[in-house]
Tab-separated table of N, CA and C in Angstrom:
chain	number	residue	atom	x	y	z
A	6	UNK	N	67.385	51.621	96.363
A	6	UNK	CA	68.341	52.113	97.319
A	6	UNK	C	69.768	51.926	96.794
A	7	UNK	N	70.019	50.838	96.094
A	7	UNK	CA	71.362	50.593	95.569
A	7	UNK	C	71.794	51.691	94.598
A	8	UNK	N	70.839	52.191	93.835
A	8	UNK	CA	71.147	53.289	92.913
A	8	UNK	C	71.603	54.522	93.688
A	9	UNK	N	70.942	54.810	94.785
A	9	UNK	CA	71.307	55.972	95.606
A	9	UNK	C	72.694	55.787	96.215
A	10	UNK	N	72.993	54.605	96.679
A	10	UNK	CA	74.319	54.323	97.241
A	10	UNK	C	75.386	54.531	96.177
A	11	UNK	N	75.124	54.029	94.979
A	11	UNK	CA	76.077	54.197	93.871
A	11	UNK	C	76.263	55.675	93.536
A	12	UNK	N	75.184	56.432	93.543
A	12	UNK	CA	75.290	57.863	93.276
A	12	UNK	C	76.172	58.541	94.325
A	13	UNK	N	75.945	58.241	95.585
A	13	UNK	CA	76.748	58.838	96.656
A	13	UNK	C	78.214	58.464	96.499
A	14	UNK	N	78.467	57.200	96.227
A	14	UNK	CA	79.844	56.726	96.079
A	14	UNK	C	80.543	57.348	94.883
A	15	UNK	N	79.771	57.816	93.918
A	15	UNK	CA	80.334	58.437	92.720
A	15	UNK	C	80.295	59.966	92.782
A	16	UNK	N	80.198	60.499	93.996
A	16	UNK	CA	80.264	61.937	94.164
A	16	UNK	C	78.992	62.690	93.819
A	17	UNK	N	77.893	61.988	93.724
A	17	UNK	CA	76.613	62.613	93.385
A	17	UNK	C	75.655	62.480	94.566
A	18	UNK	N	76.139	62.975	95.718
A	18	UNK	CA	75.415	62.786	96.971
A	18	UNK	C	74.067	63.503	96.994
A	19	UNK	N	73.973	64.673	96.384
A	19	UNK	CA	72.690	65.387	96.398
A	19	UNK	C	71.634	64.600	95.623
A	20	UNK	N	72.025	64.019	94.496
A	20	UNK	CA	71.080	63.185	93.749
A	20	UNK	C	70.680	61.965	94.573
A	21	UNK	N	71.656	61.399	95.283
A	21	UNK	CA	71.372	60.250	96.147
A	21	UNK	C	70.389	60.645	97.245
A	22	UNK	N	70.588	61.823	97.831
A	22	UNK	CA	69.704	62.290	98.899
A	22	UNK	C	68.273	62.428	98.399
A	23	UNK	N	68.107	63.020	97.222
A	23	UNK	CA	66.762	63.196	96.662
A	23	UNK	C	66.102	61.838	96.445
A	24	UNK	N	66.842	60.907	95.885
A	24	UNK	CA	66.298	59.572	95.640
A	24	UNK	C	65.920	58.882	96.954
A	25	UNK	N	66.793	58.961	97.947
A	25	UNK	CA	66.510	58.336	99.244
A	25	UNK	C	65.322	59.001	99.936
A	26	UNK	N	65.218	60.317	99.829
A	26	UNK	CA	64.072	61.022	100.427
A	26	UNK	C	62.768	60.594	99.752
A	27	UNK	N	62.806	60.404	98.441
A	27	UNK	CA	61.619	59.913	97.728
A	27	UNK	C	61.230	58.523	98.214
A	28	UNK	N	62.239	57.663	98.415
A	28	UNK	CA	61.965	56.315	98.922
A	28	UNK	C	61.363	56.379	100.330
A	29	UNK	N	61.902	57.269	101.164
A	29	UNK	CA	61.380	57.410	102.517
A	29	UNK	C	59.948	57.938	102.499
A	30	UNK	N	59.682	58.904	101.631
A	30	UNK	CA	58.326	59.459	101.540
A	30	UNK	C	57.327	58.372	101.140
A	31	UNK	N	57.700	57.548	100.181
A	31	UNK	CA	56.814	56.471	99.742
A	31	UNK	C	56.599	55.466	100.868
A	32	UNK	N	57.676	55.124	101.566
A	32	UNK	CA	57.555	54.176	102.669
A	32	UNK	C	56.747	54.767	103.817
A	33	UNK	N	56.958	56.045	104.106
A	33	UNK	CA	56.248	56.693	105.203
A	33	UNK	C	54.746	56.742	104.951
A	34	UNK	N	54.368	56.946	103.693
A	34	UNK	CA	52.936	56.922	103.358
A	34	UNK	C	52.350	55.560	103.655
A	35	UNK	N	53.093	54.519	103.276
A	35	UNK	CA	52.627	53.158	103.532
A	35	UNK	C	52.533	52.897	105.026
A	36	UNK	N	53.563	53.320	105.781
A	36	UNK	CA	53.563	53.114	107.233
A	36	UNK	C	52.413	53.872	107.886
A	37	UNK	N	52.216	55.106	107.463
A	37	UNK	CA	51.151	55.929	108.047
A	37	UNK	C	49.782	55.322	107.766
A	38	UNK	N	49.607	54.818	106.567
A	38	UNK	CA	48.329	54.200	106.217
A	38	UNK	C	48.100	52.937	107.042
A	39	UNK	N	49.190	52.202	107.300
A	39	UNK	CA	49.078	50.959	108.057
A	39	UNK	C	48.878	51.195	109.553
A	40	UNK	N	49.550	52.239	110.097
A	40	UNK	CA	49.551	52.376	111.551
A	40	UNK	C	49.116	53.737	112.053
A	41	UNK	N	48.769	54.609	111.177
A	41	UNK	CA	48.408	55.952	111.610
A	41	UNK	C	49.595	56.717	112.152
A	42	UNK	N	50.807	56.373	111.700
A	42	UNK	CA	52.031	57.006	112.202
A	42	UNK	C	52.100	58.460	111.773
A	43	UNK	N	52.627	59.275	112.694
A	43	UNK	CA	52.833	60.691	112.395
A	43	UNK	C	54.033	61.163	113.203
A	44	UNK	N	55.217	61.099	112.595
A	44	UNK	CA	56.422	61.554	113.289
A	44	UNK	C	57.294	62.318	112.315
A	45	UNK	N	58.244	63.011	112.862
A	45	UNK	CA	59.151	63.799	112.023
A	45	UNK	C	59.884	62.880	111.054
A	46	UNK	N	60.404	61.791	111.569
A	46	UNK	CA	61.066	60.815	110.710
A	46	UNK	C	60.369	59.492	110.916
A	47	UNK	N	59.460	59.211	110.009
A	47	UNK	CA	58.797	57.924	110.095
A	47	UNK	C	59.508	56.987	109.134
A	48	UNK	N	59.073	55.809	109.088
A	48	UNK	CA	59.700	54.803	108.243
A	48	UNK	C	60.200	53.678	109.114
A	49	UNK	N	60.090	52.493	108.599
A	49	UNK	CA	60.485	51.330	109.370
A	49	UNK	C	61.672	50.613	108.749
A	50	UNK	N	62.252	51.188	107.717
A	50	UNK	CA	63.374	50.574	107.042
A	50	UNK	C	64.670	51.159	107.595
A	51	UNK	N	65.285	50.445	108.524
A	51	UNK	CA	66.494	50.927	109.195
A	51	UNK	C	67.615	51.191	108.194
A	52	UNK	N	67.764	50.336	107.215
A	52	UNK	CA	68.831	50.509	106.220
A	52	UNK	C	68.630	51.798	105.423
A	53	UNK	N	67.415	52.079	105.019
A	53	UNK	CA	67.125	53.313	104.287
A	53	UNK	C	67.453	54.533	105.140
A	54	UNK	N	67.066	54.508	106.411
A	54	UNK	CA	67.343	55.622	107.310
A	54	UNK	C	68.846	55.790	107.534
A	55	UNK	N	69.558	54.685	107.637
A	55	UNK	CA	71.015	54.742	107.790
A	55	UNK	C	71.658	55.360	106.546
A	56	UNK	N	71.205	54.946	105.373
A	56	UNK	CA	71.759	55.507	104.129
A	56	UNK	C	71.450	57.004	104.028
A	57	UNK	N	70.289	57.403	104.483
A	57	UNK	CA	69.941	58.830	104.506
A	57	UNK	C	70.859	59.603	105.451
A	58	UNK	N	71.116	59.048	106.611
A	58	UNK	CA	72.014	59.701	107.569
A	58	UNK	C	73.395	59.879	106.953
A	59	UNK	N	73.911	58.822	106.381
A	59	UNK	CA	75.242	58.827	105.786
A	59	UNK	C	75.310	59.866	104.674
A	60	UNK	N	74.301	59.899	103.841
A	60	UNK	CA	74.268	60.835	102.720
A	60	UNK	C	74.197	62.276	103.210
A	61	UNK	N	73.401	62.525	104.243
A	61	UNK	CA	73.362	63.873	104.818
A	61	UNK	C	74.737	64.270	105.357
A	62	UNK	N	75.425	63.343	106.005
A	62	UNK	CA	76.767	63.626	106.509
A	62	UNK	C	77.718	63.992	105.371
A	63	UNK	N	77.668	63.216	104.299
A	63	UNK	CA	78.540	63.479	103.144
A	63	UNK	C	78.303	64.881	102.595
A	64	UNK	N	77.063	65.325	102.655
A	64	UNK	CA	76.705	66.650	102.141
A	64	UNK	C	76.985	67.775	103.141
A	65	UNK	N	77.506	67.443	104.318
A	65	UNK	CA	77.764	68.457	105.327
A	65	UNK	C	76.521	68.884	106.074
A	66	UNK	N	75.498	68.059	106.034
A	66	UNK	CA	74.225	68.347	106.710
A	66	UNK	C	74.145	67.515	107.991
A	67	UNK	N	75.117	67.743	108.886
A	67	UNK	CA	75.252	66.920	110.079
A	67	UNK	C	74.015	66.951	110.977
A	68	UNK	N	73.476	68.151	111.219
A	68	UNK	CA	72.290	68.234	112.102
A	68	UNK	C	71.135	67.410	111.552
A	69	UNK	N	70.962	67.452	110.248
A	69	UNK	CA	69.880	66.690	109.626
A	69	UNK	C	70.161	65.194	109.667
A	70	UNK	N	71.422	64.813	109.730
A	70	UNK	CA	71.793	63.394	109.738
A	70	UNK	C	71.443	62.714	111.070
A	71	UNK	N	71.563	63.445	112.167
A	71	UNK	CA	71.416	62.848	113.503
A	71	UNK	C	70.112	62.073	113.679
A	72	UNK	N	68.944	62.651	113.380
A	72	UNK	CA	67.718	61.872	113.620
A	72	UNK	C	67.623	60.614	112.758
A	73	UNK	N	68.220	60.650	111.580
A	73	UNK	CA	68.218	59.449	110.742
A	73	UNK	C	69.093	58.358	111.363
A	74	UNK	N	70.264	58.754	111.877
A	74	UNK	CA	71.113	57.777	112.578
A	74	UNK	C	70.359	57.194	113.776
A	75	UNK	N	69.755	58.074	114.573
A	75	UNK	CA	69.067	57.632	115.783
A	75	UNK	C	67.942	56.651	115.453
A	76	UNK	N	67.137	56.979	114.469
A	76	UNK	CA	65.995	56.120	114.118
A	76	UNK	C	66.474	54.784	113.558
A	77	UNK	N	67.514	54.811	112.720
A	77	UNK	CA	68.019	53.557	112.150
A	77	UNK	C	68.551	52.646	113.248
A	78	UNK	N	69.246	53.219	114.227
A	78	UNK	CA	69.767	52.420	115.339
A	78	UNK	C	68.638	51.884	116.207
A	79	UNK	N	67.608	52.698	116.428
A	79	UNK	CA	66.474	52.265	117.248
A	79	UNK	C	65.728	51.100	116.599
A	80	UNK	N	65.671	51.114	115.279
A	80	UNK	CA	64.957	50.047	114.565
A	80	UNK	C	65.761	48.762	114.505
A	81	UNK	N	67.073	48.875	114.577
A	81	UNK	CA	67.941	47.701	114.526
A	81	UNK	C	68.564	47.515	113.166
A	82	UNK	N	69.859	47.386	113.162
A	82	UNK	CA	70.623	47.201	111.929
A	82	UNK	C	71.496	45.960	112.064
A	83	UNK	N	71.839	45.336	110.937
A	83	UNK	CA	72.820	44.249	110.993
A	83	UNK	C	74.160	44.805	111.497
A	84	UNK	N	75.039	43.964	112.014
A	84	UNK	CA	76.278	44.443	112.644
A	84	UNK	C	77.104	45.431	111.815
A	85	UNK	N	77.320	45.179	110.565
A	85	UNK	CA	78.146	46.080	109.749
A	85	UNK	C	77.525	47.468	109.655
A	86	UNK	N	76.228	47.530	109.420
A	86	UNK	CA	75.550	48.821	109.340
A	86	UNK	C	75.446	49.467	110.723
A	87	UNK	N	75.251	48.650	111.752
A	87	UNK	CA	75.191	49.196	113.122
A	87	UNK	C	76.515	49.872	113.468
A	88	UNK	N	77.613	49.224	113.138
A	88	UNK	CA	78.925	49.828	113.400
A	88	UNK	C	79.047	51.158	112.661
A	89	UNK	N	78.649	51.182	111.402
A	89	UNK	CA	78.726	52.414	110.626
A	89	UNK	C	77.836	53.506	111.191
A	90	UNK	N	76.645	53.136	111.636
A	90	UNK	CA	75.714	54.122	112.190
A	90	UNK	C	76.214	54.660	113.531
A	91	UNK	N	76.769	53.793	114.368
A	91	UNK	CA	77.318	54.264	115.640
A	91	UNK	C	78.498	55.196	115.415
A	92	UNK	N	79.382	54.820	114.496
A	92	UNK	CA	80.525	55.680	114.205
A	92	UNK	C	80.061	57.004	113.602
A	93	UNK	N	79.107	56.926	112.678
A	93	UNK	CA	78.585	58.142	112.060
A	93	UNK	C	77.916	59.049	113.072
A	94	UNK	N	77.084	58.491	113.934
A	94	UNK	CA	76.396	59.292	114.952
A	94	UNK	C	77.395	59.894	115.930
A	95	UNK	N	78.322	59.090	116.404
A	95	UNK	CA	79.310	59.591	117.355
A	95	UNK	C	80.169	60.695	116.766
A	96	UNK	N	80.632	60.489	115.561
A	96	UNK	CA	81.459	61.489	114.892
A	96	UNK	C	80.663	62.757	114.626
A	97	UNK	N	79.430	62.596	114.196
A	97	UNK	CA	78.578	63.753	113.911
A	97	UNK	C	78.289	64.544	115.185
A	98	UNK	N	77.985	63.850	116.276
A	98	UNK	CA	77.763	64.542	117.546
A	98	UNK	C	79.002	65.339	117.934
A	99	UNK	N	80.176	64.771	117.696
A	99	UNK	CA	81.411	65.479	118.028
A	99	UNK	C	81.557	66.746	117.201
A	100	UNK	N	81.290	66.647	115.908
A	100	UNK	CA	81.442	67.830	115.056
A	100	UNK	C	80.408	68.902	115.384
A	101	UNK	N	79.295	68.498	115.980
A	101	UNK	CA	78.264	69.457	116.370
A	101	UNK	C	78.499	70.019	117.779
A	102	UNK	N	79.560	69.567	118.423
A	102	UNK	CA	79.892	70.080	119.748
A	102	UNK	C	79.233	69.345	120.893
A	103	UNK	N	78.538	68.262	120.612
A	103	UNK	CA	77.908	67.461	121.659
A	103	UNK	C	78.899	66.371	122.077
A	104	UNK	N	79.969	66.814	122.756
A	104	UNK	CA	81.097	65.934	123.046
A	104	UNK	C	80.757	64.804	124.003
A	105	UNK	N	79.937	65.083	125.003
A	105	UNK	CA	79.580	64.032	125.957
A	105	UNK	C	78.808	62.914	125.257
A	106	UNK	N	77.875	63.296	124.419
A	106	UNK	CA	77.111	62.272	123.689
A	106	UNK	C	78.022	61.525	122.723
A	107	UNK	N	78.917	62.247	122.062
A	107	UNK	CA	79.870	61.607	121.155
A	107	UNK	C	80.670	60.551	121.905
A	108	UNK	N	81.157	60.906	123.087
A	108	UNK	CA	81.931	59.955	123.894
A	108	UNK	C	81.103	58.715	124.208
A	109	UNK	N	79.859	58.920	124.624
A	109	UNK	CA	78.985	57.798	124.977
A	109	UNK	C	78.754	56.878	123.780
A	110	UNK	N	78.425	57.457	122.640
A	110	UNK	CA	78.128	56.664	121.442
A	110	UNK	C	79.380	55.942	120.945
A	111	UNK	N	80.493	56.650	120.909
A	111	UNK	CA	81.736	56.047	120.411
A	111	UNK	C	82.257	54.969	121.363
A	112	UNK	N	82.073	55.168	122.666
A	112	UNK	CA	82.468	54.134	123.621
A	112	UNK	C	81.600	52.889	123.448
A	113	UNK	N	80.314	53.095	123.215
A	113	UNK	CA	79.422	51.972	122.937
A	113	UNK	C	79.907	51.207	121.703
A	114	UNK	N	80.228	51.944	120.651
A	114	UNK	CA	80.738	51.306	119.439
A	114	UNK	C	82.042	50.561	119.684
A	115	UNK	N	82.945	51.167	120.455
A	115	UNK	CA	84.222	50.511	120.768
A	115	UNK	C	84.002	49.237	121.579
A	116	UNK	N	83.029	49.274	122.483
A	116	UNK	CA	82.726	48.090	123.292
A	116	UNK	C	82.087	46.988	122.446
A	117	UNK	N	81.167	47.372	121.560
A	117	UNK	CA	80.477	46.379	120.725
A	117	UNK	C	81.363	45.838	119.607
A	118	UNK	N	82.277	46.672	119.115
A	118	UNK	CA	83.101	46.298	117.968
A	118	UNK	C	84.578	46.535	118.287
A	119	UNK	N	85.135	45.781	119.243
A	119	UNK	CA	86.521	46.032	119.667
A	119	UNK	C	87.553	45.829	118.558
A	120	UNK	N	87.189	45.093	117.543
A	120	UNK	CA	88.120	44.852	116.428
A	120	UNK	C	88.196	46.027	115.461
A	121	UNK	N	87.326	47.003	115.614
A	121	UNK	CA	87.269	48.152	114.703
A	121	UNK	C	87.982	49.344	115.331
A	122	UNK	N	89.231	49.513	114.918
A	122	UNK	CA	90.113	50.534	115.498
A	122	UNK	C	89.606	51.953	115.273
A	123	UNK	N	88.779	52.157	114.268
A	123	UNK	CA	88.296	53.509	113.991
A	123	UNK	C	87.518	54.093	115.167
A	124	UNK	N	86.851	53.246	115.942
A	124	UNK	CA	86.124	53.753	117.104
A	124	UNK	C	87.094	54.372	118.114
A	125	UNK	N	88.236	53.731	118.280
A	125	UNK	CA	89.234	54.249	119.219
A	125	UNK	C	89.740	55.621	118.774
A	126	UNK	N	90.007	55.775	117.492
A	126	UNK	CA	90.508	57.052	116.982
A	126	UNK	C	89.488	58.171	117.189
A	127	UNK	N	88.227	57.910	116.865
A	127	UNK	CA	87.199	58.932	117.024
A	127	UNK	C	86.890	59.194	118.499
A	128	UNK	N	86.948	58.146	119.318
A	128	UNK	CA	86.758	58.312	120.755
A	128	UNK	C	87.852	59.213	121.325
A	129	UNK	N	89.074	59.021	120.881
A	129	UNK	CA	90.179	59.864	121.353
A	129	UNK	C	89.933	61.329	121.009
A	130	UNK	N	89.369	61.599	119.841
A	130	UNK	CA	89.050	62.974	119.471
A	130	UNK	C	87.995	63.565	120.412
A	131	UNK	N	86.977	62.779	120.726
A	131	UNK	CA	85.935	63.256	121.639
A	131	UNK	C	86.510	63.513	123.028
A	132	UNK	N	87.396	62.633	123.468
A	132	UNK	CA	88.027	62.834	124.771
A	132	UNK	C	88.863	64.108	124.770
A	133	UNK	N	89.552	64.364	123.692
A	133	UNK	CA	90.303	65.617	123.566
A	133	UNK	C	89.358	66.808	123.736
A	134	UNK	N	88.235	66.764	123.023
A	134	UNK	CA	87.269	67.858	123.102
A	134	UNK	C	86.719	68.049	124.509
A	135	UNK	N	86.658	66.992	125.272
A	135	UNK	CA	86.163	67.057	126.650
A	135	UNK	C	87.261	67.430	127.644
A	136	UNK	N	88.469	67.622	127.153
A	136	UNK	CA	89.580	67.957	128.039
A	136	UNK	C	90.175	66.749	128.730
A	137	UNK	N	89.789	65.569	128.309
A	137	UNK	CA	90.307	64.322	128.887
A	137	UNK	C	91.530	63.886	128.071
A	138	UNK	N	92.558	64.743	128.119
A	138	UNK	CA	93.712	64.575	127.240
A	138	UNK	C	94.524	63.313	127.512
A	139	UNK	N	94.725	62.983	128.774
A	139	UNK	CA	95.502	61.782	129.093
A	139	UNK	C	94.817	60.531	128.560
A	140	UNK	N	93.505	60.449	128.773
A	140	UNK	CA	92.774	59.274	128.292
A	140	UNK	C	92.806	59.197	126.769
A	141	UNK	N	92.600	60.331	126.109
A	141	UNK	CA	92.630	60.352	124.648
A	141	UNK	C	93.994	59.981	124.101
A	142	UNK	N	95.040	60.550	124.693
A	142	UNK	CA	96.392	60.241	124.245
A	142	UNK	C	96.736	58.779	124.499
A	143	UNK	N	96.289	58.264	125.628
A	143	UNK	CA	96.531	56.848	125.933
A	143	UNK	C	95.904	55.935	124.896
A	144	UNK	N	94.686	56.247	124.515
A	144	UNK	CA	94.008	55.451	123.481
A	144	UNK	C	94.796	55.511	122.170
A	145	UNK	N	95.215	56.710	121.792
A	145	UNK	CA	95.954	56.854	120.528
A	145	UNK	C	97.294	56.131	120.561
A	146	UNK	N	97.986	56.198	121.688
A	146	UNK	CA	99.271	55.504	121.777
A	146	UNK	C	99.096	53.991	121.678
A	147	UNK	N	98.087	53.466	122.360
A	147	UNK	CA	97.816	52.022	122.257
A	147	UNK	C	97.443	51.650	120.825
A	148	UNK	N	96.630	52.477	120.209
A	148	UNK	CA	96.232	52.227	118.825
A	148	UNK	C	97.442	52.244	117.899
A	149	UNK	N	98.313	53.209	118.106
A	149	UNK	CA	99.537	53.294	117.310
A	149	UNK	C	100.385	52.041	117.488
A	150	UNK	N	100.570	51.630	118.729
A	150	UNK	CA	101.391	50.449	119.008
A	150	UNK	C	100.788	49.183	118.407
A	151	UNK	N	99.466	49.098	118.405
A	151	UNK	CA	98.788	47.895	117.907
A	151	UNK	C	98.687	47.839	116.386
A	152	UNK	N	98.641	48.998	115.736
A	152	UNK	CA	98.329	48.981	114.301
A	152	UNK	C	99.461	49.440	113.384
A	153	UNK	N	100.463	50.107	113.927
A	153	UNK	CA	101.527	50.626	113.062
A	153	UNK	C	102.444	49.516	112.558
A	154	UNK	N	102.827	49.638	111.319
A	154	UNK	CA	103.806	48.715	110.749
A	154	UNK	C	105.186	49.356	110.678
A	155	UNK	N	105.298	50.581	111.189
A	155	UNK	CA	106.572	51.274	111.185
A	155	UNK	C	107.578	50.493	112.030
A	156	UNK	N	108.764	50.212	111.507
A	156	UNK	CA	109.737	49.411	112.259
A	156	UNK	C	110.113	50.022	113.611
A	157	UNK	N	110.263	51.333	113.679
A	157	UNK	CA	110.619	51.972	114.943
A	157	UNK	C	109.518	51.844	115.973
A	158	UNK	N	108.271	52.010	115.530
A	158	UNK	CA	107.134	51.850	116.442
A	158	UNK	C	107.060	50.409	116.904
A	159	UNK	N	107.249	49.477	115.993
A	159	UNK	CA	107.187	48.067	116.374
A	159	UNK	C	108.303	47.697	117.355
A	160	UNK	N	109.482	48.280	117.170
A	160	UNK	CA	110.601	48.010	118.073
A	160	UNK	C	110.271	48.449	119.502
A	161	UNK	N	109.555	49.545	119.642
A	161	UNK	CA	109.227	50.078	120.962
A	161	UNK	C	107.758	49.897	121.333
A	162	UNK	N	107.115	48.968	120.674
A	162	UNK	CA	105.685	48.731	120.887
A	162	UNK	C	105.348	48.470	122.353
A	163	UNK	N	106.106	47.614	123.011
A	163	UNK	CA	105.819	47.299	124.414
A	163	UNK	C	105.946	48.535	125.295
A	164	UNK	N	106.974	49.316	125.072
A	164	UNK	CA	107.180	50.521	125.886
A	164	UNK	C	106.068	51.532	125.632
A	165	UNK	N	105.698	51.729	124.371
A	165	UNK	CA	104.630	52.671	124.034
A	165	UNK	C	103.325	52.239	124.696
A	166	UNK	N	103.011	50.959	124.619
A	166	UNK	CA	101.790	50.441	125.246
A	166	UNK	C	101.836	50.605	126.758
A	167	UNK	N	102.995	50.337	127.348
A	167	UNK	CA	103.149	50.463	128.795
A	167	UNK	C	102.923	51.898	129.248
A	168	UNK	N	103.561	52.835	128.593
A	168	UNK	CA	103.467	54.240	128.999
A	168	UNK	C	102.135	54.888	128.617
A	169	UNK	N	101.396	54.294	127.710
A	169	UNK	CA	100.128	54.877	127.255
A	169	UNK	C	99.171	55.145	128.412
A	170	UNK	N	99.168	54.288	129.407
A	170	UNK	CA	98.284	54.457	130.543
A	170	UNK	C	98.947	55.114	131.745
A	171	UNK	N	100.174	55.597	131.551
A	171	UNK	CA	100.923	56.179	132.660
A	171	UNK	C	101.536	57.518	132.264
A	172	UNK	N	100.836	58.277	131.452
A	172	UNK	CA	101.397	59.516	130.915
A	172	UNK	C	101.701	60.555	131.987
A	173	UNK	N	100.994	60.549	133.071
A	173	UNK	CA	101.198	61.544	134.110
A	173	UNK	C	102.085	61.042	135.261
A	174	UNK	N	102.491	59.794	135.148
A	174	UNK	CA	103.291	59.217	136.225
A	174	UNK	C	104.750	59.671	136.103
A	175	UNK	N	105.333	60.009	137.249
A	175	UNK	CA	106.751	60.369	137.307
A	175	UNK	C	107.431	59.297	138.168
A	176	UNK	N	108.511	58.753	137.626
A	176	UNK	CA	109.224	57.711	138.365
A	176	UNK	C	110.326	58.359	139.193
A	177	UNK	N	110.543	57.843	140.421
A	177	UNK	CA	111.570	58.431	141.295
A	177	UNK	C	112.986	58.213	140.767
């Protein structure tokens, strides 16, 4: 699997996909022999399925990536990979036009991994797609105030954070 990851990281994602698919086929044969399994995506190695999902995404094969993300999450991943799989699934659902599901998955990721600002950015995009512009803009403004090192943003950080949740409010 490490070879496939290295291939993907070096811009050879199609070669990585072939290698990962071969690994999955070998594992699926073993699983089927052990349990009589017969599913579209079999395999019990969550990490392998996550790497397959990621590789499909890199290749622009978003629809094919979704079931791999789903299966890897269902099997259970360590926190770092779980965060990546949730972000990948949420982002992929958004690009496929499944905005409600994207929102649900990305919100789950934001709740589980509050220290990972990327969930907030992708969640804001999904909210935009759903027409929830105030909520999306509020998230982005808070994110900007919390993460920007720009001196002007830092000078007005409190005001930006304050107004982020009051975009539609008019003061008398």
